[in-house]
């Protein structure tokens, strides 16, 4: 009866390990290079409102269920439960429309096709009155894109 022999080639294992580590370092370096191509980090809430922060001197902390983002322009706080996604972008506005969560003044609501649906006391009153969909709300001071669900 022949005994089974088991031979380990340590040189081959070390060569493969070195290749794996090198490949990992190259991928990490590529990810860092890609991030430098973008000027803004966007934060989108569950309603679709997006806030843009310049990435220069960006500092992100998480505390008490909140994401706190600070840069040279100021600070923004987001509830983690309301945050749906974060992504890098080259421009501070993807649609040409400023997005905010609340507008506490009279708003006129439009469909995305530009059809006026009427005027409402404030953004919350409008949201309650509208069917689910994407709308443009214009107030005296700003234009807001919202998603009603």
PDB file of C-alpha atoms in Angstrom:
ATOM      1  CA  UNK A   1       0.000   0.000   0.000  1.00  0.00           C
ATOM      2  CA  UNK A   2       1.312   3.416  -1.011  1.00  0.00           C
ATOM      3  CA  UNK A   3       1.208   6.375   1.368  1.00  0.00           C
ATOM      4  CA  UNK A   4      -0.310   9.606   0.065  1.00  0.00           C
ATOM      5  CA  UNK A   5       2.197  12.393  -0.127  1.00  0.00           C
ATOM      6  CA  UNK A   6       1.370  16.032   0.353  1.00  0.00           C
ATOM      7  CA  UNK A   7       3.829  18.666  -0.822  1.00  0.00           C
ATOM      8  CA  UNK A   8       3.493  22.419  -0.251  1.00  0.00           C
ATOM      9  CA  UNK A   9       5.337  24.758  -2.567  1.00  0.00           C
ATOM     10  CA  UNK A  10       5.895  27.795  -0.300  1.00  0.00           C
ATOM     11  CA  UNK A  11       7.541  29.831  -3.056  1.00  0.00           C
ATOM     12  CA  UNK A  12       4.460  29.480  -5.248  1.00  0.00           C
ATOM     13  CA  UNK A  13       2.175  30.439  -2.361  1.00  0.00           C
ATOM     14  CA  UNK A  14       4.285  33.516  -1.537  1.00  0.00           C
ATOM     15  CA  UNK A  15       4.363  34.605  -5.191  1.00  0.00           C
ATOM     16  CA  UNK A  16       0.572  34.327  -5.430  1.00  0.00           C
ATOM     17  CA  UNK A  17       0.143  36.217  -2.124  1.00  0.00           C
ATOM     18  CA  UNK A  18       2.386  39.032  -3.391  1.00  0.00           C
ATOM     19  CA  UNK A  19       0.358  39.266  -6.607  1.00  0.00           C
ATOM     20  CA  UNK A  20      -2.887  39.387  -4.646  1.00  0.00           C
ATOM     21  CA  UNK A  21      -1.629  42.139  -2.318  1.00  0.00           C
ATOM     22  CA  UNK A  22      -0.265  44.132  -5.277  1.00  0.00           C
ATOM     23  CA  UNK A  23      -3.590  43.832  -7.140  1.00  0.00           C
ATOM     24  CA  UNK A  24      -5.443  45.042  -4.021  1.00  0.00           C
ATOM     25  CA  UNK A  25      -3.146  48.051  -3.640  1.00  0.00           C
ATOM     26  CA  UNK A  26      -3.592  48.969  -7.303  1.00  0.00           C
ATOM     27  CA  UNK A  27      -7.404  48.823  -6.938  1.00  0.00           C
ATOM     28  CA  UNK A  28      -7.329  51.017  -3.823  1.00  0.00           C
ATOM     29  CA  UNK A  29      -5.112  53.530  -5.634  1.00  0.00           C
ATOM     30  CA  UNK A  30      -7.483  53.555  -8.620  1.00  0.00           C
ATOM     31  CA  UNK A  31     -10.449  54.303  -6.340  1.00  0.00           C
ATOM     32  CA  UNK A  32      -8.619  57.230  -4.768  1.00  0.00           C
ATOM     33  CA  UNK A  33      -7.712  58.652  -8.185  1.00  0.00           C
ATOM     34  CA  UNK A  34     -11.336  58.445  -9.311  1.00  0.00           C
ATOM     35  CA  UNK A  35     -12.554  60.408  -6.264  1.00  0.00           C
ATOM     36  CA  UNK A  36     -10.265  63.318  -7.184  1.00  0.00           C
ATOM     37  CA  UNK A  37     -12.178  63.788 -10.459  1.00  0.00           C
ATOM     38  CA  UNK A  38     -15.260  64.992  -8.556  1.00  0.00           C
ATOM     39  CA  UNK A  39     -15.842  68.352  -6.900  1.00  0.00           C
ATOM     40  CA  UNK A  40     -18.983  67.593  -4.865  1.00  0.00           C
ATOM     41  CA  UNK A  41     -20.475  64.920  -2.638  1.00  0.00           C
ATOM     42  CA  UNK A  42     -24.259  64.714  -2.969  1.00  0.00           C
ATOM     43  CA  UNK A  43     -26.624  63.562  -0.219  1.00  0.00           C
ATOM     44  CA  UNK A  44     -30.124  62.472  -1.230  1.00  0.00           C
ATOM     45  CA  UNK A  45     -32.958  61.944   1.248  1.00  0.00           C
ATOM     46  CA  UNK A  46     -35.886  59.538   0.962  1.00  0.00           C
ATOM     47  CA  UNK A  47     -38.067  62.220  -0.674  1.00  0.00           C
ATOM     48  CA  UNK A  48     -35.523  62.827  -3.432  1.00  0.00           C
ATOM     49  CA  UNK A  49     -34.204  66.195  -2.215  1.00  0.00           C
ATOM     50  CA  UNK A  50     -30.459  66.457  -2.867  1.00  0.00           C
ATOM     51  CA  UNK A  51     -27.882  68.557  -1.018  1.00  0.00           C
ATOM     52  CA  UNK A  52     -24.433  69.136  -2.502  1.00  0.00           C
ATOM     53  CA  UNK A  53     -21.264  69.753  -0.480  1.00  0.00           C
ATOM     54  CA  UNK A  54     -17.913  70.743  -1.987  1.00  0.00           C
ATOM     55  CA  UNK A  55     -15.344  68.047  -1.165  1.00  0.00           C
ATOM     56  CA  UNK A  56     -12.556  70.515  -0.409  1.00  0.00           C
ATOM     57  CA  UNK A  57     -11.685  70.131   3.303  1.00  0.00           C
ATOM     58  CA  UNK A  58     -14.736  67.878   3.756  1.00  0.00           C
ATOM     59  CA  UNK A  59     -15.192  66.321   7.195  1.00  0.00           C
ATOM     60  CA  UNK A  60     -17.880  63.677   7.838  1.00  0.00           C
ATOM     61  CA  UNK A  61     -18.846  62.463  11.315  1.00  0.00           C
ATOM     62  CA  UNK A  62     -21.652  60.247  12.612  1.00  0.00           C
ATOM     63  CA  UNK A  63     -23.180  60.933  16.011  1.00  0.00           C
ATOM     64  CA  UNK A  64     -26.525  60.089  17.641  1.00  0.00           C
ATOM     65  CA  UNK A  65     -28.038  58.755  14.408  1.00  0.00           C
ATOM     66  CA  UNK A  66     -27.009  61.833  12.427  1.00  0.00           C
ATOM     67  CA  UNK A  67     -24.496  62.346   9.639  1.00  0.00           C
ATOM     68  CA  UNK A  68     -22.728  65.690  10.121  1.00  0.00           C
ATOM     69  CA  UNK A  69     -20.918  67.052   7.061  1.00  0.00           C
ATOM     70  CA  UNK A  70     -18.659  70.096   7.362  1.00  0.00           C
ATOM     71  CA  UNK A  71     -16.535  71.923   4.791  1.00  0.00           C
ATOM     72  CA  UNK A  72     -15.231  75.459   4.244  1.00  0.00           C
ATOM     73  CA  UNK A  73     -18.744  76.653   3.274  1.00  0.00           C
ATOM     74  CA  UNK A  74     -20.476  75.447   6.451  1.00  0.00           C
ATOM     75  CA  UNK A  75     -22.139  72.412   7.966  1.00  0.00           C
ATOM     76  CA  UNK A  76     -25.130  70.191   7.126  1.00  0.00           C
ATOM     77  CA  UNK A  77     -26.772  67.567   9.351  1.00  0.00           C
ATOM     78  CA  UNK A  78     -28.706  64.595   7.979  1.00  0.00           C
ATOM     79  CA  UNK A  79     -30.759  61.996   9.854  1.00  0.00           C
ATOM     80  CA  UNK A  80     -29.300  58.619   8.911  1.00  0.00           C
ATOM     81  CA  UNK A  81     -32.797  57.130   8.681  1.00  0.00           C
ATOM     82  CA  UNK A  82     -33.797  59.771   6.074  1.00  0.00           C
ATOM     83  CA  UNK A  83     -30.661  59.486   3.961  1.00  0.00           C
ATOM     84  CA  UNK A  84     -31.227  57.287   0.889  1.00  0.00           C
ATOM     85  CA  UNK A  85     -27.881  57.684  -0.905  1.00  0.00           C
ATOM     86  CA  UNK A  86     -24.604  59.578  -1.216  1.00  0.00           C
ATOM     87  CA  UNK A  87     -22.632  59.958  -4.431  1.00  0.00           C
ATOM     88  CA  UNK A  88     -19.833  62.005  -5.974  1.00  0.00           C
ATOM     89  CA  UNK A  89     -20.609  64.436  -8.800  1.00  0.00           C
ATOM     90  CA  UNK A  90     -18.726  67.020 -10.873  1.00  0.00           C
ATOM     91  CA  UNK A  91     -21.461  69.655 -10.660  1.00  0.00           C
ATOM     92  CA  UNK A  92     -23.355  71.036  -7.683  1.00  0.00           C
ATOM     93  CA  UNK A  93     -26.716  70.659  -9.378  1.00  0.00           C
ATOM     94  CA  UNK A  94     -27.813  67.705 -11.478  1.00  0.00           C
ATOM     95  CA  UNK A  95     -31.029  69.274 -12.769  1.00  0.00           C
ATOM     96  CA  UNK A  96     -30.543  73.025 -12.613  1.00  0.00           C
ATOM     97  CA  UNK A  97     -33.089  73.119  -9.782  1.00  0.00           C
ATOM     98  CA  UNK A  98     -32.161  73.875  -6.204  1.00  0.00           C
ATOM     99  CA  UNK A  99     -33.368  71.163  -3.825  1.00  0.00           C
ATOM    100  CA  UNK A 100     -34.399  71.881  -0.245  1.00  0.00           C
ATOM    101  CA  UNK A 101     -36.451  69.958   2.264  1.00  0.00           C
ATOM    102  CA  UNK A 102     -38.784  72.723   3.432  1.00  0.00           C
ATOM    103  CA  UNK A 103     -40.182  75.935   2.031  1.00  0.00           C
ATOM    104  CA  UNK A 104     -42.435  77.741   4.535  1.00  0.00           C
ATOM    105  CA  UNK A 105     -44.120  80.149   2.139  1.00  0.00           C
ATOM    106  CA  UNK A 106     -46.728  80.029  -0.631  1.00  0.00           C
ATOM    107  CA  UNK A 107     -45.670  77.646  -3.401  1.00  0.00           C
ATOM    108  CA  UNK A 108     -46.911  77.057  -6.922  1.00  0.00           C
ATOM    109  CA  UNK A 109     -46.731  73.432  -8.025  1.00  0.00           C
ATOM    110  CA  UNK A 110     -45.850  72.299 -11.536  1.00  0.00           C
ATOM    111  CA  UNK A 111     -45.587  68.913 -13.212  1.00  0.00           C
ATOM    112  CA  UNK A 112     -42.186  68.052 -14.673  1.00  0.00           C
ATOM    113  CA  UNK A 113     -43.730  68.972 -18.035  1.00  0.00           C
ATOM    114  CA  UNK A 114     -44.375  72.543 -16.815  1.00  0.00           C
ATOM    115  CA  UNK A 115     -48.164  72.339 -16.262  1.00  0.00           C
ATOM    116  CA  UNK A 116     -49.261  74.423 -13.247  1.00  0.00           C
ATOM    117  CA  UNK A 117     -51.282  72.446 -10.687  1.00  0.00           C
ATOM    118  CA  UNK A 118     -52.104  75.423  -8.475  1.00  0.00           C
ATOM    119  CA  UNK A 119     -50.877  77.401  -5.475  1.00  0.00           C
ATOM    120  CA  UNK A 120     -50.599  76.073  -1.929  1.00  0.00           C
ATOM    121  CA  UNK A 121     -50.015  77.653   1.495  1.00  0.00           C
ATOM    122  CA  UNK A 122     -46.670  75.843   1.932  1.00  0.00           C
ATOM    123  CA  UNK A 123     -44.734  72.793   0.721  1.00  0.00           C
ATOM    124  CA  UNK A 124     -46.258  70.444   3.323  1.00  0.00           C
ATOM    125  CA  UNK A 125     -49.818  71.400   2.342  1.00  0.00           C
ATOM    126  CA  UNK A 126     -48.918  70.783  -1.301  1.00  0.00           C
ATOM    127  CA  UNK A 127     -47.421  67.343  -0.539  1.00  0.00           C
ATOM    128  CA  UNK A 128     -50.601  66.215   1.215  1.00  0.00           C
ATOM    129  CA  UNK A 129     -52.733  67.326  -1.758  1.00  0.00           C
ATOM    130  CA  UNK A 130     -50.657  65.727  -4.536  1.00  0.00           C
ATOM    131  CA  UNK A 131     -50.669  62.211  -5.954  1.00  0.00           C
ATOM    132  CA  UNK A 132     -47.388  60.251  -5.856  1.00  0.00           C
ATOM    133  CA  UNK A 133     -44.912  61.563  -8.412  1.00  0.00           C
ATOM    134  CA  UNK A 134     -42.180  64.100  -9.138  1.00  0.00           C
ATOM    135  CA  UNK A 135     -43.065  67.809  -8.985  1.00  0.00           C
ATOM    136  CA  UNK A 136     -41.481  71.254  -9.235  1.00  0.00           C
ATOM    137  CA  UNK A 137     -42.446  73.764  -6.519  1.00  0.00           C
ATOM    138  CA  UNK A 138     -41.735  77.425  -6.996  1.00  0.00           C
ATOM    139  CA  UNK A 139     -41.848  79.922  -4.152  1.00  0.00           C
ATOM    140  CA  UNK A 140     -40.810  83.556  -3.933  1.00  0.00           C
ATOM    141  CA  UNK A 141     -37.282  82.648  -2.839  1.00  0.00           C
ATOM    142  CA  UNK A 142     -36.503  79.249  -4.423  1.00  0.00           C
ATOM    143  CA  UNK A 143     -37.475  76.491  -6.797  1.00  0.00           C
ATOM    144  CA  UNK A 144     -37.603  72.988  -5.343  1.00  0.00           C
ATOM    145  CA  UNK A 145     -37.867  69.524  -6.848  1.00  0.00           C
ATOM    146  CA  UNK A 146     -39.761  67.029  -4.681  1.00  0.00           C
ATOM    147  CA  UNK A 147     -40.910  63.450  -4.933  1.00  0.00           C
ATOM    148  CA  UNK A 148     -44.286  62.651  -3.365  1.00  0.00           C
ATOM    149  CA  UNK A 149     -44.687  59.006  -2.368  1.00  0.00           C
TER     150      UNK A 149
END
